[in-house]
N, CA, C and O atoms as a MOPAC input file, in Angstrom:
PM7 MOZYME 1SCF
protein

 N      0.81500 1    -1.19200 1     0.00000 1
 C      0.00000 1     0.00000 1     0.00000 1
 C      0.86500 1     1.26500 1     0.00000 1
 O      0.52000 1     2.25800 1    -0.64100 1
 N      1.96000 1     1.22400 1     0.70300 1
 C      2.87100 1     2.36900 1     0.71500 1
 C      3.47400 1     2.59900 1    -0.66300 1
 O      3.74200 1     3.73900 1    -1.04200 1
 N      3.68800 1     1.52800 1    -1.41000 1
 C      4.24200 1     1.65300 1    -2.75800 1
 C      3.27400 1     2.39900 1    -3.67200 1
 O      3.70100 1     3.18600 1    -4.51700 1
 N      1.96200 1     2.15600 1    -3.50700 1
 C      0.96800 1     2.85700 1    -4.31500 1
 C      0.98300 1     4.34400 1    -4.00900 1
 O      0.90200 1     5.17300 1    -4.91500 1
 N      1.08900 1     4.67700 1    -2.72800 1
 C      1.12100 1     6.08200 1    -2.31200 1
 C      2.34700 1     6.78000 1    -2.88800 1
 O      2.26100 1     7.91700 1    -3.35200 1
 N      3.47300 1     6.10700 1    -2.85800 1
 C      4.70200 1     6.67800 1    -3.39800 1
 C      4.56700 1     6.90100 1    -4.89900 1
 O      4.99000 1     7.93900 1    -5.40900 1
 N      3.98500 1     5.94600 1    -5.61000 1
 C      3.78900 1     6.08000 1    -7.05200 1
 C      2.82300 1     7.21900 1    -7.36100 1
 O      3.04200 1     7.97200 1    -8.30900 1
 N      1.75500 1     7.35300 1    -6.57000 1
 C      0.81100 1     8.45100 1    -6.77400 1
 C      1.49000 1     9.80300 1    -6.56100 1
 O      1.27600 1    10.74100 1    -7.32900 1
 N      2.30800 1     9.89500 1    -5.51700 1
 C      3.04400 1    11.13800 1    -5.25900 1
 C      3.97900 1    11.46800 1    -6.41500 1
 O      4.10000 1    12.62200 1    -6.82700 1
 N      4.63400 1    10.44000 1    -6.92500 1
 C      5.54000 1    10.62600 1    -8.05300 1
 C      4.76600 1    11.11000 1    -9.28500 1
 O      5.20400 1    12.03200 1    -9.97300 1
 N      3.63100 1    10.49400 1    -9.55600 1
 C      2.81100 1    10.88700 1   -10.70800 1
 C      2.32200 1    12.32300 1   -10.57900 1
 O      2.31900 1    13.06500 1   -11.56100 1
 N      1.91100 1    12.72200 1    -9.38700 1
 C      1.43800 1    14.09000 1    -9.17200 1
 C      2.58000 1    15.09900 1    -9.35200 1
 O      2.38500 1    16.17500 1    -9.91700 1
 N      3.76700 1    14.73600 1    -8.86600 1
 C      4.92400 1    15.62500 1    -9.01200 1
 C      5.27100 1    15.80000 1   -10.48700 1
 O      5.60800 1    16.89700 1   -10.93200 1
 N      5.18200 1    14.69800 1   -11.24200 1
 C      5.49300 1    14.78900 1   -12.66700 1
 C      4.45900 1    15.63700 1   -13.39000 1
 O      4.81400 1    16.41400 1   -14.27600 1
 N      3.18600 1    15.50400 1   -13.03000 1
 C      2.14400 1    16.30400 1   -13.66900 1
 C      2.41800 1    17.79300 1   -13.49000 1
 O      2.18300 1    18.58600 1   -14.40300 1
 N      2.91100 1    18.17100 1   -12.31900 1
 C      3.22800 1    19.58300 1   -12.07100 1
 C      4.41500 1    20.04200 1   -12.90800 1
 O      4.42100 1    21.17100 1   -13.39800 1
 N      5.42100 1    19.18700 1   -13.08000 1
 C      6.64600 1    19.57100 1   -13.78000 1
 C      6.59000 1    19.31900 1   -15.28100 1
 O      7.38800 1    19.88200 1   -16.03000 1
 N      5.66900 1    18.49100 1   -15.72500 1
 C      5.62900 1    18.08200 1   -17.12800 1
 C      5.52000 1    19.26600 1   -18.08200 1
 O      6.21000 1    19.30000 1   -19.10200 1
 N      4.67700 1    20.22500 1   -17.77300 1
 C      4.48300 1    21.36800 1   -18.66100 1
 C      5.79800 1    22.12200 1   -18.86300 1
 O      6.12500 1    22.53000 1   -19.97800 1
 N      6.53900 1    22.30100 1   -17.78400 1
 C      7.80200 1    23.02900 1   -17.89600 1
 C      8.78200 1    22.28800 1   -18.80500 1
 O      9.47200 1    22.91500 1   -19.60900 1
 N      8.85000 1    20.98100 1   -18.68800 1
 C      9.78900 1    20.20900 1   -19.48800 1
 C      9.34200 1    20.04900 1   -20.92800 1
 O     10.18100 1    20.01900 1   -21.82800 1
 N      8.05300 1    19.94500 1   -21.16900 1
 C      7.58800 1    19.75100 1   -22.54200 1
 C      7.53100 1    21.05200 1   -23.31900 1
 O      7.50500 1    21.02800 1   -24.55000 1
 N      7.51200 1    22.19200 1   -22.63000 1
 C      7.42800 1    23.48700 1   -23.30500 1
 C      8.66600 1    24.33800 1   -23.06000 1
 O      8.59000 1    25.56400 1   -23.13600 1
 N      9.78600 1    23.72600 1   -22.77200 1
 C     11.01200 1    24.46000 1   -22.46500 1
 C     11.67100 1    24.98000 1   -23.73700 1
 O     11.42900 1    24.47100 1   -24.83100 1
 N     12.50100 1    25.99500 1   -23.57600 1
 C     13.31400 1    26.48600 1   -24.67900 1
 C     14.42800 1    25.48300 1   -24.93300 1
 O     14.81800 1    24.74700 1   -24.02600 1
 N     14.93500 1    25.44700 1   -26.13400 1
 C     15.93100 1    24.44300 1   -26.51900 1
 C     17.17400 1    24.47000 1   -25.63900 1
 O     17.68600 1    23.40900 1   -25.28300 1
 N     17.66800 1    25.63100 1   -25.28300 1
 C     18.92000 1    25.69000 1   -24.53800 1
 C     18.72300 1    25.87400 1   -23.03400 1
 O     19.69700 1    26.08500 1   -22.31300 1
 N     17.49700 1    25.80000 1   -22.55300 1
 C     17.26300 1    26.03200 1   -21.13100 1
 C     17.86500 1    24.93400 1   -20.26100 1
 O     18.30100 1    25.20700 1   -19.14200 1
 N     17.89700 1    23.70500 1   -20.75200 1
 C     18.43700 1    22.59300 1   -19.98000 1
 C     19.58700 1    21.91600 1   -20.71500 1
 O     20.04400 1    20.85200 1   -20.29700 1
 N     20.04800 1    22.50000 1   -21.77200 1
 C     21.08900 1    21.89700 1   -22.59200 1
 C     22.22300 1    22.89300 1   -22.75500 1
 O     21.99800 1    24.04100 1   -23.13900 1
 N     23.42500 1    22.46200 1   -22.46900 1
 C     24.59100 1    23.32800 1   -22.62000 1
 C     25.17700 1    23.09900 1   -24.01200 1
 O     25.75900 1    22.04200 1   -24.25600 1
 N     25.04100 1    24.05500 1   -24.93000 1
 C     25.55400 1    23.86300 1   -26.27900 1
 C     27.08000 1    23.82400 1   -26.33300 1
 O     27.65200 1    23.48300 1   -27.36900 1
 N     27.73400 1    24.16300 1   -25.24600 1
 C     29.19700 1    24.17500 1   -25.20900 1
 C     29.77300 1    22.90000 1   -24.61100 1
 O     30.98300 1    22.80700 1   -24.40700 1
 N     28.93500 1    21.92800 1   -24.33200 1
 C     29.41200 1    20.69500 1   -23.70700 1
 C     30.42400 1    19.97600 1   -24.59000 1
 O     31.35300 1    19.35200 1   -24.07800 1
 N     30.26200 1    20.05300 1   -25.89200 1
 C     31.21200 1    19.41000 1   -26.79700 1
 C     32.61600 1    19.99400 1   -26.60400 1
 O     33.60300 1    19.25700 1   -26.60300 1
 N     32.70100 1    21.31100 1   -26.44100 1
 C     34.00000 1    21.94500 1   -26.21000 1
 C     34.58200 1    21.52400 1   -24.86800 1
 O     35.79000 1    21.32100 1   -24.75300 1
 N     33.74600 1    21.39300 1   -23.86600 1
 C     34.21100 1    20.93200 1   -22.55800 1
 C     34.74800 1    19.51100 1   -22.65100 1
 O     35.80100 1    19.20600 1   -22.09000 1
 N     34.03500 1    18.64600 1   -23.35200 1
 C     34.48400 1    17.26100 1   -23.52000 1
 C     35.81700 1    17.19000 1   -24.26000 1
 O     36.70000 1    16.41200 1   -23.89900 1
 N     35.94800 1    18.01100 1   -25.29800 1
 C     37.19900 1    18.01200 1   -26.06500 1
 C     38.37300 1    18.49600 1   -25.22700 1
 O     39.47900 1    17.97100 1   -25.35100 1
 N     38.14700 1    19.48600 1   -24.37800 1
 C     39.24300 1    19.97800 1   -23.53300 1
 C     39.66400 1    18.91400 1   -22.51300 1
 O     40.85200 1    18.76900 1   -22.22400 1
 N     38.70600 1    18.17800 1   -21.97300 1
 C     39.04800 1    17.10300 1   -21.03400 1
 C     39.79500 1    15.97000 1   -21.72700 1
 O     40.73600 1    15.40800 1   -21.16700 1
 N     39.37700 1    15.63500 1   -22.94300 1
 C     40.08200 1    14.60100 1   -23.70500 1
 C     41.51100 1    15.03700 1   -23.99800 1
 O     42.44000 1    14.23200 1   -23.92900 1
 N     41.68100 1    16.30500 1   -24.32100 1
 C     43.01900 1    16.82600 1   -24.58200 1
 C     43.88900 1    16.71100 1   -23.33200 1
 O     45.05000 1    16.31100 1   -23.41700 1
 N     43.33300 1    17.05700 1   -22.18300 1
 C     44.08400 1    16.96100 1   -20.92700 1
 C     44.52100 1    15.51900 1   -20.66800 1
 O     45.66900 1    15.27600 1   -20.29600 1
 N     43.62900 1    14.58200 1   -20.85800 1
 C     43.96900 1    13.17300 1   -20.64700 1
 C     45.02800 1    12.70800 1   -21.63700 1
 O     45.95900 1    11.98500 1   -21.28000 1
 N     44.87000 1    13.13500 1   -22.88700 1
 C     45.79600 1    12.71700 1   -23.94300 1
 C     47.19700 1    13.27100 1   -23.71300 1
 O     48.18200 1    12.64600 1   -24.10600 1
 N     47.29400 1    14.43900 1   -23.08100 1
 C     48.58300 1    15.11000 1   -22.88900 1
 C     49.05600 1    15.08600 1   -21.44300 1
 O     49.76500 1    15.99200 1   -21.00600 1
 N     48.67300 1    14.06800 1   -20.70900 1
 C     49.12800 1    13.87800 1   -19.32100 1
 C     48.85400 1    15.11200 1   -18.45400 1
 O     49.66800 1    15.48400 1   -17.60800 1
 N     47.69800 1    15.73600 1   -18.67800 1
 C     47.22200 1    16.86700 1   -17.89400 1
 C     48.15500 1    18.07800 1   -17.94100 1
 O     48.25900 1    18.83300 1   -16.97400 1
 N     48.82700 1    18.25100 1   -19.07500 1
 C     49.63500 1    19.45700 1   -19.31200 1
 C     48.70400 1    20.54300 1   -19.84300 1
 O     48.37800 1    20.56700 1   -21.03000 1
 N     48.28600 1    21.42800 1   -18.96500 1
 C     47.29000 1    22.44400 1   -19.30100 1
 C     47.72200 1    23.33200 1   -20.47900 1
 O     46.89300 1    23.70500 1   -21.30800 1
 N     48.97300 1    23.65900 1   -20.55100 1
 C     49.46200 1    24.56100 1   -21.60200 1
 C     49.23100 1    23.97600 1   -23.00200 1
 O     49.01000 1    24.71800 1   -23.96000 1
 N     49.28300 1    22.65400 1   -23.11500 1
 C     49.10300 1    22.01600 1   -24.42100 1
 C     47.65300 1    22.05500 1   -24.89600 1
 O     47.38000 1    21.82400 1   -26.07400 1
 N     46.73600 1    22.34200 1   -24.00000 1
 C     45.31000 1    22.33900 1   -24.34200 1
 C     44.69700 1    23.73900 1   -24.28900 1
 O     43.47700 1    23.88600 1   -24.21500 1
 N     45.53300 1    24.74100 1   -24.32600 1
 C     45.05500 1    26.12400 1   -24.21200 1
 C     43.98400 1    26.45000 1   -25.25500 1
 O     42.98600 1    27.09800 1   -24.93900 1
 N     44.18600 1    26.00600 1   -26.48800 1
 C     43.21700 1    26.31300 1   -27.55400 1
 C     41.84500 1    25.71600 1   -27.26300 1
 O     40.82300 1    26.33700 1   -27.55500 1
 N     41.81800 1    24.52200 1   -26.69300 1
 C     40.54900 1    23.88200 1   -26.34500 1
 C     39.82900 1    24.65800 1   -25.24200 1
 O     38.61600 1    24.85700 1   -25.29500 1
 N     40.59400 1    25.08900 1   -24.25100 1
 C     39.98700 1    25.86700 1   -23.16400 1
 C     39.47000 1    27.20700 1   -23.66700 1
 O     38.40400 1    27.66800 1   -23.25700 1
 N     40.23500 1    27.82500 1   -24.56000 1
 C     39.81000 1    29.11200 1   -25.10400 1
 C     38.53900 1    28.95500 1   -25.93400 1
 O     37.64500 1    29.79700 1   -25.86200 1
 N     38.45300 1    27.89500 1   -26.71200 1
 C     37.24800 1    27.64500 1   -27.50700 1
 C     36.04000 1    27.46700 1   -26.59400 1
 O     34.95600 1    27.96600 1   -26.89800 1
 N     36.21500 1    26.75700 1   -25.47400 1
 C     35.12500 1    26.57100 1   -24.52700 1
 C     34.71500 1    27.90600 1   -23.90000 1
 O     33.52500 1    28.20300 1   -23.79100 1
 N     35.69800 1    28.70800 1   -23.49000 1
 C     35.37600 1    30.00900 1   -22.89200 1
 C     34.63500 1    30.90400 1   -23.88100 1
 O     33.66700 1    31.57000 1   -23.51600 1
 N     35.09300 1    30.91700 1   -25.13500 1
 C     34.43100 1    31.73500 1   -26.16300 1
 C     32.99400 1    31.27000 1   -26.38800 1
 O     32.07700 1    32.08500 1   -26.48400 1
 N     32.81100 1    29.96400 1   -26.47100 1
 C     31.46900 1    29.41000 1   -26.67000 1
 C     30.55800 1    29.79300 1   -25.51200 1
 O     29.43900 1    30.26100 1   -25.72200 1
 N     31.03900 1    29.59400 1   -24.29800 1
 C     30.23800 1    29.88200 1   -23.10700 1
 C     29.88100 1    31.37000 1   -23.03900 1
 O     28.75000 1    31.72600 1   -22.71200 1
 N     30.84700 1    32.22800 1   -23.34900 1
 C     30.60200 1    33.67400 1   -23.32300 1
 C     29.53000 1    34.05300 1   -24.34600 1
 O     28.61400 1    34.81400 1   -24.03500 1
 N     29.64500 1    33.52300 1   -25.56600 1
 C     28.65600 1    33.82400 1   -26.61100 1
 C     27.27600 1    33.30000 1   -26.23500 1
 O     26.27100 1    33.98000 1   -26.44000 1
 N     27.23200 1    32.10000 1   -25.68900 1
 C     25.94800 1    31.50500 1   -25.30700 1
 C     25.26400 1    32.32700 1   -24.22100 1
 O     24.06700 1    32.60200 1   -24.30700 1
 N     26.02200 1    32.72000 1   -23.20100 1
 C     25.43600 1    33.49900 1   -22.10900 1
 C     25.00900 1    34.88300 1   -22.58300 1
 O     24.00100 1    35.41600 1   -22.11900 1
 N     25.77100 1    35.46700 1   -23.50200 1
 C     25.38900 1    36.76800 1   -24.06700 1
 C     24.08300 1    36.65200 1   -24.84500 1
 O     23.19200 1    37.48600 1   -24.68900 1
 N     23.96600 1    35.62700 1   -25.67900 1
 C     22.73100 1    35.41100 1   -26.44300 1
 C     21.55400 1    35.16000 1   -25.51600 1
 O     20.45100 1    35.65500 1   -25.75100 1
 N     21.78900 1    34.39700 1   -24.47300 1
 C     20.72900 1    34.09800 1   -23.51500 1
 C     20.26500 1    35.36800 1   -22.80800 1
 O     19.06700 1    35.57700 1   -22.61800 1
 N     21.22300 1    36.21700 1   -22.41900 1
 C     20.90500 1    37.46200 1   -21.73800 1
 C     20.11200 1    38.38700 1   -22.65400 1
 O     19.14500 1    39.01400 1   -22.22200 1
 N     20.51700 1    38.47100 1   -23.90800 1
 C     19.81900 1    39.32400 1   -24.87800 1
 C     18.38800 1    38.83100 1   -25.09700 1
 O     17.45600 1    39.63100 1   -25.18800 1
 N     18.22300 1    37.51400 1   -25.18200 1
 C     16.88400 1    36.97400 1   -25.41300 1
 C     15.97500 1    37.16300 1   -24.21600 1
 O     14.75400 1    37.19200 1   -24.37200 1
 N     16.53900 1    37.29100 1   -23.02500 1
 C     15.72500 1    37.48300 1   -21.81800 1
 C     15.45200 1    38.95100 1   -21.51000 1
 O     14.58300 1    39.26200 1   -20.69600 1
 N     16.18800 1    39.85600 1   -22.15600 1
 C     16.00300 1    41.27400 1   -21.93300 1
 C     14.75700 1    41.74100 1   -22.68400 1
 O     14.61400 1    41.49300 1   -23.88200 1
 N     13.86400 1    42.41700 1   -21.97300 1
 C     12.65000 1    42.92100 1   -22.65500 1
 C     13.01900 1    43.96700 1   -23.70100 1
 O     13.85600 1    44.83800 1   -23.46000 1
 N     12.39100 1    43.86900 1   -24.85100 1
 C     12.62400 1    44.80600 1   -25.93600 1
 C     11.74000 1    46.03200 1   -25.75200 1
 O     10.52100 1    45.91100 1   -25.63100 1
 N     12.36100 1    47.22700 1   -25.72900 1
 C     11.55200 1    48.45600 1   -25.61500 1
 C     11.25500 1    48.97800 1   -27.00800 1
 O     12.08700 1    48.93500 1   -27.91500 1
 N     10.04000 1    49.47100 1   -27.13600 1
 C      9.59200 1    49.98500 1   -28.45600 1
 C      9.32600 1    51.44100 1   -28.37700 1
 O      8.94400 1    52.05400 1   -29.37300 1

């Protein structure tokens, strides 16, 4: 009987959150720069964690993240007419 109650609670919680997840913006829960982060970590592993050898990968990630956050900020700023 407790299992049924737990399942009902879970179903009710999902019903409340479902709208947010099904109607979300594309980048609200997805980091478009994750590929750059993965590449920088692979570079670090490949080069025995010599940070200097992976500078370009880190810079690409920083540039991507900066552009993404700027675009996000612009899209959230109300447009005055």
